[in-house]
Every structure is written in structure tokens, then in C-alpha cells.
């Protein structure tokens, strides 16, 4: 797997940093970090599928929504314990996503993106039409059981979840499966031509992505305590996820972490100046800058900077 | 002797064009056969049908006695046939050893996750095809055409297939590289691989094969030992007006 001492050091420092953060920053900033943590989870979920295989999903809120709605409905409407509701929600996300999106994996490029986008919109319509007594229709749901109280508690909880997901995904992608998924993104037919079933691999990437999305969605709804369909099934939300991955650097795990943190705080500080749709200018601007100067994102900027420093110190 | 590959009444049409026209031939296990013909004769199309990248219009392809039917490419490779491409298809952003790693992977998600790569095997294959140790960690995008062909050969062999289809193996290579690839192919023959080789470079092809099949417009026009076939009237006529 090519593990080195500095990998452990980096993850260790990251964990320590998270543990110490509540001592350093204000409660308000900590709340922003909680949102950042969930965005990291969604970004990793997106990266597992799209960052690796090149199948760009515009429908991730669809998966996150299945996880969130399932757990919210099970706990609030049926009185099921949250410890049971969340695992069920994750499984339902994987199955639901599989049934609906798998046919879409047969199509490539912009069509895949369009189909996933359509599913997100479809989900928005469905929660309003089908059993609004369960889903809460357009108004959504509130009074959903929360798992943590206060900013510090919520921060530790979401950090732990994010850390476990990040390090497991990172380990997973350092195995041969990571190489195979990257290869799909580079040349799908050559992967098939190496004797590997591309369908099986894409299905795996999809399941891993849905697993993380379902888990993140379910925990997120039990953090917020409410669910608003218009905010969830929103193109703005998809863009936030995708831009977070792209800023940080797709296909790296570290990238989505950096990107989600950066983007959350950027938007937080710019909030007074950006009441609404102006966000799109930020997204567009960032995407353009990245495209022109460093398509591989901040993480690549950091690593190439590091290499330059090392080369200098050698000389 | 068992038949490694058997092609019966193979037909492939593209709209009005018949690219493979009722083709029949077979290759005994361990033999090396040349497939020649002018540009557009239908050589690559035959490869694509054997691999299942193109589905034949009619006819039958069997590998070691098993009808390949409509099996997907990955399954055919597991049954023992693999190919290289006229224009190599590497994973440009992956390193040389990672490219070979993809070829060596078993088609099992579980084993991909729990078992690490076999670095010894990867490097051994890379050296066998003549790649330099200094290139192992280089991304494929930095390789020369000759090295790309070697890399593709390594990935193809890595799949474990014993029947190899080599398309235009010498195209775009220097004389030195041609010699290297030739001796590599001789090694493969010695190891008992079954080979079907397409090449426009007939002098380079001659020492590598047991016999040759010449096709034109998807039909066999001559078959037999190399000298007889290249001196055949219809073969000479088919190549006329075309640089070989
Ligand atoms: N996918 C395709 N669609 C339409 N025509 C094709 C296709 N592939 C090959 N052909 C045609 O089939 C004929 C044989 O092509 P090919 O097998 O590539 O020849 P060769 O490899 O002998 O040069 C050519 O006339 C070519 O234009
Ligand atoms: Mg050809």
C-alpha cells in the first residue's frame, strides 16, 4: 500500500488539530466547522464516484436525500431508534441509488450528469406528491431527534464521523481498487481490455459513494433536527459539493477535505456580501481560475510547492 | 493438437460495407501466425471481433473450443485471449508499474482491496518487455512510442492470456526498437504463447511466424508459408500502389 511514516504523522496531526480546535476558536466558528465537516463527507462521497471514474454526478443530493429522509421518517413517524434508523437509511440509500442510477452508469459524459440531475429534481417532486404525511411535503420536516447538544459536542461528533470516513476512504483508495477506479477515469475501454469488468468496478464506486452519502445524509439530518427539501435538492448544494472537491483536488481524499474547509469559510466570510445567487459568480470564478492555473486543485499546489522547497534545499 | 482459435464463416458489415467477408481460419495452440493485407483490408476488425469489442454480424469465434458468442471483453480475456492496439492505449496519468498493475489485477473487488500489488511481478514484466528501471515510476504520458508499445505488451501479457493478438506491433518504431520487440516476440513463442500478428513491416514479420494469412476486403486471398504468400499474384496485386 506504500504507507510511510509521514502518512501516519499527517493523519495524527490532523486528529490532534481537530481535538484541540474547540479550545482555540469561538463557538460560532465551531458551528461553521460542523457544516464544513458534513461538506467534507459529501465531497468525499462525490469524489469516490466522480473524482475517480470521471462519471460526473450532478445528483448527489438525491443520495444524501434518501439517507436523510429515511432516517428522519423512521425516527419521527415510526418511533424507530436512531441507532437502527441510520443503518437502515444507509442501506436504503445504497439500494435506492443502485436501482435508479445504475442504468445511468451505462451512459457516459454529459448525459450521465444530466440524468443524475434529473433524478435530483424528480426526488424533489416526489417528496411533495408521494405521502406528504410522511415526508412533510414542500414544508419538509422539523422536530427530528438530534444526537448532540451544543457546538462543542456537535463539532466532536461530526469531526469523528468525518475523520473515520476520510481515513477509511483514503486507505481504500490506496489499495489496487483505487488504481482500477482511476484507470476507468483515464481510459474505460483499456480497463475492460485488461480483463476487468468495468460494470462491476463502477458499481463498486457507486455503492461506496452511496454508502458515504447515506451515512452523511442521515447524520446531518439528526444534527440539524429539520429537513428542508428546497435547500437539499438544490443545484446550489450540488455546486458547493463539486466545487469543494475541485478546489481541493479531485481523486485525493485530502483534496476534498481542504476544499470543503476552504469553501465553507470563504462563503461564511463572504456571506454579508453575497445574499443569494451571487454565489454562482464565486463558483464560476474559482472554477475558471483552477481551470487556467491548476486543474488539480489546492492540494496539488501545496505538494508542488513542497517539492520545489525540497529541491531548493537539496541544492 | 488443440485449436487455440477457430474462426468460422465470420461476417461483419458496417452499413453497406463488408469488412469481414465469410472468413474461415484456425490457429493451433503454440503457433505464431501473421495476418497481412493492405490498409483497410479488415485486419483490425477481425481482432475487435475476437475480443468482443465489435459484435460479428454472423459466424462463430471459438477459443480453446469454447464459443465466445456475445461474451464481454473482460470475460474473453479471462478465457485466455488478449490484444494490443495499433495506437497504444495506456493509462496516461498512471506510472509504468501502475499500468502493468491494472493488467495483473484479478477480476475480484475483494482481492483488489485486501491484497496489495505484487511489485516483484510488475517489475519483472516491465524488464521482460525491455522497459528501463528508471522508467518504472514515470507516468505513461512521458514514454516514447516504442516504450508505449512495450508497456502495452506488458499489460497484455499481465492478464495471463495465452493467445495474444498483436496489432501493427512495429508501427512508429526505430530499427533498434523493432529488434527489441522482435526478440521479445521470439521469447513469447518459446514460452508457448499462441500469436496472431499484424504488421506492415513484412521483413520484420517473416522470422516471427510459422505461416501467414493474407486478406483483402475481408476475404482470405492466400495462406501458407511466408515466401509463397508474399509472392502470390493476388497478394502482390493487392499491395500494388501501396507502400508496404
Ligand atoms: N467502426 C467502424 N465503422 C465503420 N467502418 C469501419 C469501422 N471499423 C472499420 N471500418 C472499415 O472497415 C474496413 C476495415 O478496417 P480495418 O479492420 O481497420 O482495416 P485494417 O486494420 O486491415 O487496416 C475499412 O474499410 C474501415 O474503414
Ligand atoms: Mg488496422
XYZ file of C-alpha atoms and ligand atoms in Angstrom:
587
model
C 0.000 0.000 0.000
C 3.061 2.216 0.152
C 2.440 3.567 3.666
C 5.104 5.905 5.017
C 5.772 7.434 8.414
C 4.649 10.850 7.185
C 1.227 9.479 6.258
C 0.648 8.455 9.869
C 2.138 11.708 11.093
C -0.182 13.722 8.859
C -3.321 11.864 9.915
C -2.201 12.008 13.549
C -1.633 15.761 13.393
C -4.985 16.192 11.706
C -6.708 14.268 14.523
C -4.892 16.266 17.195
C -5.765 19.505 15.436
C -9.444 18.562 15.398
C -9.310 17.583 19.063
C -7.771 20.897 20.107
C -9.849 23.169 17.900
C -12.668 23.856 20.434
C -10.014 25.259 22.803
C -8.839 27.689 20.190
C -11.827 29.054 18.265
C -15.171 30.585 19.210
C -18.463 28.666 19.363
C -19.633 30.469 16.251
C -16.592 29.386 14.269
C -17.034 25.879 15.621
C -20.553 25.781 14.163
C -19.086 26.711 10.804
C -16.649 23.827 11.203
C -19.553 21.446 11.796
C -21.002 22.403 8.420
C -17.552 22.068 6.904
C -17.264 18.541 8.321
C -20.510 17.466 6.674
C -19.464 19.120 3.441
C -16.206 17.130 3.631
C -18.238 13.938 3.950
C -20.408 14.812 0.953
C -17.350 15.873 -1.030
C -15.608 12.554 -0.294
C -18.748 10.724 -1.343
C -18.804 12.631 -4.623
C -15.072 12.115 -5.155
C -15.332 8.344 -4.647
C -17.579 8.130 -7.688
C -16.967 11.150 -9.865
C -13.435 12.201 -8.934
C -12.094 8.757 -9.694
C -14.127 7.338 -12.515
C -14.873 10.593 -14.284
C -18.629 9.964 -14.160
C -19.717 13.412 -13.051
C -22.737 13.238 -10.761
C -24.985 16.283 -10.512
C -27.427 14.309 -8.448
C -25.649 13.649 -5.194
C -28.356 15.401 -3.143
C -30.574 12.606 -4.410
C -28.464 10.075 -2.485
C -27.952 12.329 0.520
C -31.713 12.972 0.487
C -32.591 9.269 0.575
C -30.383 8.857 3.646
C -31.748 11.943 5.364
C -35.422 11.291 4.610
C -35.271 7.597 5.502
C -33.739 8.199 8.903
C -35.964 11.204 9.644
C -39.148 9.357 8.703
C -38.207 6.173 10.571
C -37.408 8.002 13.801
C -40.096 10.674 13.730
C -43.046 8.907 12.124
C -42.432 5.325 13.249
C -40.622 5.865 16.524
C -37.711 3.653 15.499
C -34.482 4.100 17.466
C -31.931 6.260 15.734
C -29.256 3.565 16.236
C -31.305 1.342 13.966
C -32.709 4.040 11.715
C -29.313 5.246 10.496
C -28.003 1.845 9.336
C -31.330 1.217 7.606
C -31.079 4.640 5.969
C -27.613 3.800 4.667
C -28.778 0.502 3.210
C -31.833 2.121 1.647
C -29.599 4.777 0.080
C -27.400 2.112 -1.453
C -30.302 0.064 -2.761
C -32.390 3.022 -3.867
C -29.445 4.616 -5.567
C -28.489 1.363 -7.237
C -31.919 0.731 -8.700
C -32.300 4.213 -10.039
C -28.812 5.261 -11.020
C -27.209 2.042 -12.191
C -28.831 2.178 -15.622
C -27.333 5.666 -15.846
C -23.795 4.300 -15.473
C -24.133 2.808 -18.928
C -24.120 6.273 -20.404
C -21.095 8.480 -20.382
C -20.160 12.100 -20.283
C -22.627 14.937 -20.084
C -25.575 12.566 -20.414
C -24.689 10.909 -17.129
C -24.544 14.311 -15.472
C -27.929 15.249 -16.949
C -29.612 12.026 -15.881
C -28.361 12.386 -12.299
C -29.523 15.989 -12.253
C -32.946 14.873 -13.412
C -33.139 12.367 -10.561
C -32.448 15.079 -8.029
C -35.293 17.154 -9.405
C -37.524 14.079 -9.580
C -36.847 13.359 -5.909
C -37.875 16.926 -5.061
C -41.164 16.446 -6.874
C -41.728 13.002 -5.368
C -41.376 14.012 -1.720
C -44.135 16.521 -2.342
C -46.501 14.195 -4.117
C -45.992 10.791 -2.526
C -47.162 10.528 1.078
C -46.675 14.152 2.155
C -47.969 12.972 5.521
C -44.630 11.159 5.877
C -42.246 13.498 4.092
C -43.838 16.757 5.180
C -44.271 17.781 1.534
C -42.869 21.140 0.490
C -42.553 22.344 4.059
C -40.256 19.481 4.986
C -39.862 18.141 8.488
C -38.848 19.594 11.816
C -38.519 18.342 15.368
C -36.327 15.449 14.229
C -34.321 13.865 17.016
C -30.863 15.395 17.391
C -27.860 13.440 18.602
C -25.739 16.202 20.061
C -26.282 19.331 22.124
C -24.175 22.436 21.786
C -21.421 23.428 19.402
C -18.536 21.586 21.071
C -20.430 18.332 21.264
C -21.667 18.652 17.705
C -18.198 19.507 16.499
C -16.547 16.473 18.101
C -19.256 14.192 16.842
C -19.117 15.417 13.238
C -15.311 15.517 13.316
C -15.142 11.935 14.448
C -17.533 10.840 11.703
C -15.669 12.841 9.084
C -12.289 11.557 10.252
C -13.348 7.908 10.172
C -14.879 8.287 6.705
C -11.860 10.191 5.396
C -9.240 7.782 6.672
C -11.180 4.689 5.567
C -11.703 6.104 2.079
C -8.070 7.068 1.951
C -6.993 3.540 2.874
C -9.442 2.038 0.420
C -8.212 4.156 -2.461
C -4.584 3.308 -1.770
C -5.318 -0.338 -2.497
C -5.453 -1.735 -6.020
C -9.132 -0.801 -6.277
C -8.091 2.859 -6.194
C -5.755 2.262 -9.139
C -8.509 0.436 -11.036
C -11.053 3.226 -10.464
C -8.561 5.872 -11.537
C -7.847 3.813 -14.641
C -11.559 3.893 -15.505
C -11.473 7.666 -15.427
C -8.457 7.646 -17.745
C -9.486 5.010 -20.287
C -12.520 2.886 -19.675
C -12.108 0.558 -22.641
C -8.493 -0.191 -21.732
C -9.663 -1.302 -18.279
C -12.106 -3.725 -19.887
C -9.238 -4.676 -22.206
C -7.181 -5.595 -19.150
C -9.712 -8.237 -18.232
C -11.571 -6.250 -15.585
C -15.326 -5.853 -15.582
C -15.859 -2.114 -15.818
C -19.509 -2.518 -14.842
C -18.557 -4.255 -11.620
C -15.976 -1.597 -10.768
C -18.335 1.269 -11.459
C -20.977 -0.408 -9.363
C -18.497 -0.668 -6.515
C -17.559 3.005 -6.797
C -21.215 3.849 -6.853
C -22.010 1.755 -3.791
C -19.093 3.218 -1.843
C -20.225 6.704 -2.821
C -23.854 5.956 -1.882
C -22.746 4.445 1.437
C -20.930 7.627 2.430
C -23.723 9.858 1.101
C -26.377 7.911 3.016
C -24.346 7.953 6.207
C -23.592 11.663 5.882
C -27.203 12.498 4.973
C -28.636 10.578 7.912
C -26.262 12.051 10.489
C -26.664 15.516 9.017
C -30.435 15.449 9.415
C -30.021 14.340 13.039
C -27.675 17.250 13.561
C -29.966 19.856 12.010
C -33.139 18.417 13.518
C -35.020 19.544 10.446
C -35.207 18.890 6.719
C -35.985 21.436 4.032
C -36.417 19.867 0.577
C -35.851 23.088 -1.329
C -32.442 23.576 0.301
C -31.466 19.930 -0.050
C -32.492 19.288 -3.641
C -30.894 22.456 -4.826
C -28.458 22.894 -7.681
C -26.584 25.289 -5.412
C -25.927 22.438 -2.986
C -24.542 20.214 -5.791
C -22.289 23.011 -6.949
C -20.995 23.504 -3.420
C -20.049 19.825 -3.214
C -18.450 19.689 -6.654
C -16.563 22.966 -6.277
C -15.278 21.834 -2.863
C -13.779 18.730 -4.487
C -12.376 20.595 -7.473
C -10.805 23.388 -5.399
C -9.095 20.906 -3.119
C -8.131 18.427 -5.796
C -10.233 15.540 -7.067
C -9.256 11.934 -6.553
C -7.089 12.526 -3.479
C -9.319 12.495 -0.310
C -7.014 15.167 1.145
C -8.228 17.478 -1.625
C -11.933 17.301 -0.734
C -11.056 17.930 2.934
C -9.039 21.036 2.139
C -11.548 22.178 -0.460
C -14.612 21.796 1.768
C -12.964 23.665 4.648
C -11.754 26.420 2.372
C -15.075 26.823 0.606
C -17.168 26.776 3.795
C -15.127 29.554 5.355
C -14.886 31.543 2.155
C -18.666 31.515 1.819
C -19.099 32.234 5.527
C -16.925 35.347 5.395
C -18.431 36.498 2.154
C -21.987 35.875 3.350
C -22.787 39.552 4.103
C -21.829 40.483 0.559
C -23.487 37.507 -1.120
C -27.117 37.252 -0.107
C -28.198 34.964 -2.920
C -27.342 33.951 -6.423
C -24.044 35.860 -6.366
C -22.523 32.657 -5.028
C -22.563 31.394 -8.574
C -20.046 34.050 -9.524
C -17.735 32.717 -6.842
C -18.158 29.155 -8.091
C -17.695 30.185 -11.686
C -14.708 32.358 -10.861
C -12.992 29.663 -8.836
C -13.650 27.040 -11.494
C -12.195 29.311 -14.151
C -9.080 30.125 -12.103
C -8.495 26.448 -11.398
C -9.019 25.517 -14.997
C -6.467 28.082 -16.113
C -3.786 27.674 -13.457
C -4.015 24.415 -11.525
C -6.682 21.950 -12.715
C -5.647 19.588 -9.926
C -6.563 21.985 -7.137
C -5.078 23.355 -3.945
C -3.628 20.032 -2.832
C -1.542 19.852 -5.998
C -0.448 23.461 -5.440
C 0.727 22.515 -1.956
C 2.535 19.343 -2.999
C 4.280 21.004 -5.938
C 5.275 23.887 -3.659
C 6.643 21.384 -1.157
C 8.634 19.631 -3.869
C 10.099 22.919 -5.054
C 11.198 23.719 -1.494
C 12.793 20.308 -1.126
C 14.624 20.603 -4.411
C 15.907 24.015 -3.350
C 17.147 22.720 -0.013
C 18.930 19.860 -1.763
C 20.806 22.370 -3.903
C -3.063 -30.531 -31.209
C -5.813 -28.369 -29.759
C -7.070 -25.368 -31.618
C -6.427 -22.151 -29.716
C -8.549 -20.072 -32.019
C -11.147 -21.103 -34.556
C -12.995 -18.705 -36.825
C -15.927 -19.958 -38.858
C -17.893 -18.098 -41.525
C -17.200 -14.782 -39.851
C -19.027 -11.802 -41.360
C -19.024 -8.186 -40.250
C -20.813 -5.460 -42.136
C -20.809 -1.737 -41.442
C -23.906 -0.498 -43.236
C -23.161 -1.319 -46.886
C -19.502 -2.178 -46.300
C -18.475 -5.767 -45.700
C -15.349 -5.504 -43.548
C -15.141 -9.243 -42.807
C -16.418 -11.400 -45.615
C -17.059 -15.015 -44.660
C -13.697 -15.550 -43.021
C -12.507 -19.021 -42.018
C -9.231 -19.905 -40.307
C -7.868 -21.526 -37.221
C -4.666 -21.407 -35.190
C -3.217 -24.375 -33.364
C -2.058 -23.862 -29.829
C 1.504 -22.529 -29.650
C 1.624 -21.395 -33.259
C 2.512 -17.943 -34.468
C 0.568 -16.652 -37.442
C 0.937 -13.457 -39.441
C -2.129 -11.579 -40.656
C -1.320 -9.303 -43.569
C -3.176 -7.230 -46.101
C -3.312 -3.648 -47.390
C -4.726 -0.799 -45.334
C -8.439 -1.227 -44.785
C -8.311 -4.964 -45.553
C -10.105 -5.687 -42.299
C -7.293 -6.943 -40.020
C -8.105 -4.782 -37.005
C -11.809 -5.516 -37.402
C -11.051 -9.241 -37.010
C -9.169 -8.515 -33.770
C -12.020 -6.408 -32.458
C -14.494 -9.214 -33.125
C -12.315 -11.825 -31.409
C -12.135 -9.545 -28.362
C -15.850 -8.763 -28.431
C -15.266 -5.050 -28.872
C -17.265 -5.400 -32.066
C -20.013 -7.991 -32.330
C -19.885 -10.004 -35.541
C -22.839 -9.855 -37.916
C -22.739 -13.651 -38.237
C -20.376 -16.569 -37.868
C -18.568 -18.098 -34.950
C -15.396 -17.494 -32.951
C -14.137 -20.208 -30.585
C -11.297 -20.090 -28.098
C -9.903 -23.441 -26.987
C -13.162 -24.993 -28.144
C -15.446 -22.542 -26.331
C -17.811 -20.486 -28.472
C -17.273 -16.850 -27.464
C -20.796 -15.870 -28.505
C -21.627 -12.456 -27.088
C -19.307 -12.602 -24.067
C -17.986 -9.217 -22.903
C -14.309 -8.406 -23.500
C -13.245 -8.922 -19.880
C -14.656 -12.474 -19.873
C -12.876 -13.313 -23.146
C -9.600 -12.170 -21.611
C -10.194 -14.492 -18.658
C -10.743 -17.305 -21.151
C -7.283 -16.592 -22.489
C -7.170 -14.074 -25.340
C -5.845 -10.540 -25.175
C -4.746 -7.895 -27.655
C -2.627 -4.816 -28.262
C -3.755 -1.819 -30.298
C -2.411 -0.168 -33.410
C -2.442 3.056 -31.390
C -1.430 2.101 -27.844
C -3.998 2.778 -25.144
C -2.092 3.378 -21.924
C -3.427 4.997 -18.754
C -1.510 8.186 -19.379
C -1.532 9.566 -15.835
C -0.609 6.271 -14.189
C 3.005 5.222 -13.821
C 4.532 2.388 -15.836
C 4.225 -0.103 -12.970
C 0.665 1.017 -12.210
C -0.270 0.387 -15.843
C 1.053 -3.147 -15.552
C -0.694 -3.479 -12.171
C -4.063 -2.965 -13.857
C -3.284 -5.829 -16.221
C -2.233 -8.090 -13.355
C -5.356 -7.463 -11.269
C -7.789 -10.309 -10.774
C -11.386 -9.516 -11.619
C -12.419 -9.588 -7.975
C -13.152 -6.436 -5.994
C -12.439 -8.184 -2.725
C -8.996 -9.385 -3.724
C -8.162 -5.953 -5.200
C -8.791 -4.468 -1.761
C -7.221 -6.982 0.581
C -4.203 -7.997 -1.470
C -1.513 -5.471 -2.201
C 0.182 -5.215 -5.591
C 2.862 -7.755 -6.476
C 5.767 -5.386 -7.083
C 8.186 -8.173 -7.992
C 5.914 -9.454 -10.733
C 5.186 -5.949 -12.032
C 8.858 -5.103 -12.291
C 9.777 -8.452 -13.760
C 7.245 -7.973 -16.558
C 8.430 -4.426 -17.194
C 12.023 -5.630 -17.524
C 10.993 -8.565 -19.704
C 9.445 -6.292 -22.326
C 12.576 -4.153 -22.258
C 11.448 -1.159 -20.216
C 14.213 0.508 -18.217
C 14.174 0.536 -14.441
C 14.452 4.325 -14.495
C 11.068 4.464 -16.262
C 9.105 2.445 -13.708
C 7.719 5.409 -11.789
C 7.302 7.653 -14.830
C 3.757 8.437 -15.961
C 2.960 6.704 -19.255
C 2.422 10.130 -20.827
C 6.195 10.634 -20.814
C 7.067 7.479 -22.762
C 8.229 7.242 -26.386
C 6.147 5.309 -28.922
C 8.480 2.345 -28.584
C 8.141 2.263 -24.818
C 4.368 2.668 -25.081
C 4.235 -0.448 -27.272
C 6.378 -2.320 -24.764
C 4.156 -1.165 -21.930
C 1.037 -2.245 -23.758
C 2.594 -5.610 -24.458
C 3.441 -5.973 -20.772
C -0.129 -5.131 -19.708
C -1.500 -7.548 -22.298
C 0.759 -10.384 -21.122
C -0.048 -9.491 -17.490
C -3.679 -10.524 -17.997
C -2.441 -14.113 -18.157
C -3.886 -14.701 -21.635
C -2.061 -17.319 -23.681
C -3.394 -16.186 -27.039
C -2.098 -12.739 -27.980
C -3.310 -10.620 -30.869
C -0.681 -8.029 -31.760
C -1.820 -5.174 -33.992
C 0.819 -3.308 -36.025
C 3.491 -4.069 -33.458
C 6.242 -2.292 -35.341
C 4.427 0.874 -36.397
C 6.271 4.037 -35.405
C 9.303 2.249 -34.017
C 13.020 2.814 -34.611
C 15.153 -0.015 -36.017
C 16.567 -0.665 -32.571
C 13.100 -0.896 -31.057
C 11.943 -3.236 -33.813
C 14.819 -5.569 -32.931
C 13.896 -5.429 -29.250
C 10.213 -6.171 -29.814
C 11.157 -8.960 -32.261
C 13.287 -10.736 -29.715
C 10.529 -10.294 -27.158
C 8.062 -11.967 -29.516
C 10.555 -14.801 -30.056
C 10.642 -15.266 -26.277
C 6.849 -15.456 -26.205
C 6.901 -18.116 -28.923
C 9.453 -20.109 -26.979
C 7.211 -19.925 -23.931
C 4.336 -21.472 -25.871
C 2.121 -18.430 -26.435
C -0.211 -18.552 -29.416
C 0.247 -15.436 -31.535
C -1.634 -13.657 -34.284
C 0.473 -10.776 -35.537
C -0.492 -7.927 -37.850
C 2.357 -5.990 -39.398
C 3.042 -3.876 -42.442
C 6.751 -4.452 -41.977
C 6.937 -7.783 -43.798
C 10.698 -8.377 -43.458
C 10.397 -7.885 -39.685
C 7.384 -10.165 -39.555
C 8.888 -13.065 -41.507
C 11.112 -14.572 -38.788
C 8.367 -14.335 -36.162
C 5.732 -16.552 -37.722
C 5.047 -20.149 -38.719
C 2.711 -19.194 -41.515
C 0.790 -16.279 -42.886
C -2.776 -15.358 -43.860
C -3.283 -12.596 -46.409
C -6.633 -10.859 -46.590
C -8.148 -8.239 -48.809
C -11.573 -6.644 -48.364
C -12.272 -9.025 -45.527
C -11.543 -12.189 -47.523
C -8.622 -14.572 -47.451
C -6.706 -14.296 -50.696
C -3.747 -16.517 -49.822
C -2.469 -18.584 -46.971
C 0.609 -20.703 -46.333
C 4.294 -20.161 -45.698
C 5.610 -16.617 -45.844
C 7.547 -16.812 -49.154
C 4.697 -18.380 -51.090
C 2.139 -15.926 -49.819
C 4.116 -12.734 -50.479
C 4.950 -13.963 -53.940
C 1.342 -14.840 -54.680
C -0.061 -12.907 -57.638
C -3.188 -11.676 -55.887
C -1.262 -10.646 -52.780
C 1.206 -8.661 -54.863
C -1.664 -7.075 -56.733
C -3.454 -6.118 -53.527
C -0.367 -4.360 -52.212
C 0.263 -2.618 -55.542
C 0.174 1.110 -55.402
C 0.586 0.986 -51.668
C 3.768 1.474 -49.721
C 4.469 -1.571 -47.626
N -16.403 1.087 -36.622
C -16.404 1.117 -37.977
N -17.459 1.643 -38.641
C -17.470 1.672 -39.984
N -16.500 1.182 -40.758
C -15.418 0.650 -40.168
C -15.315 0.585 -38.739
N -14.140 -0.004 -38.407
C -13.540 -0.297 -39.585
N -14.304 0.078 -40.635
C -13.984 -0.114 -42.039
O -13.731 -1.491 -42.211
C -12.661 -1.681 -43.115
C -11.571 -2.496 -42.464
O -10.917 -1.699 -41.475
P -9.738 -2.230 -40.569
O -10.147 -3.523 -39.974
O -9.370 -1.153 -39.649
O -8.576 -2.467 -41.618
P -7.035 -2.790 -41.385
O -6.810 -2.962 -39.938
O -6.793 -4.020 -42.193
O -6.286 -1.626 -41.949
C -12.194 -0.308 -43.563
O -12.830 -0.008 -44.780
C -12.713 0.598 -42.480
O -12.972 1.887 -42.955
Mg -5.602 -1.932 -38.612
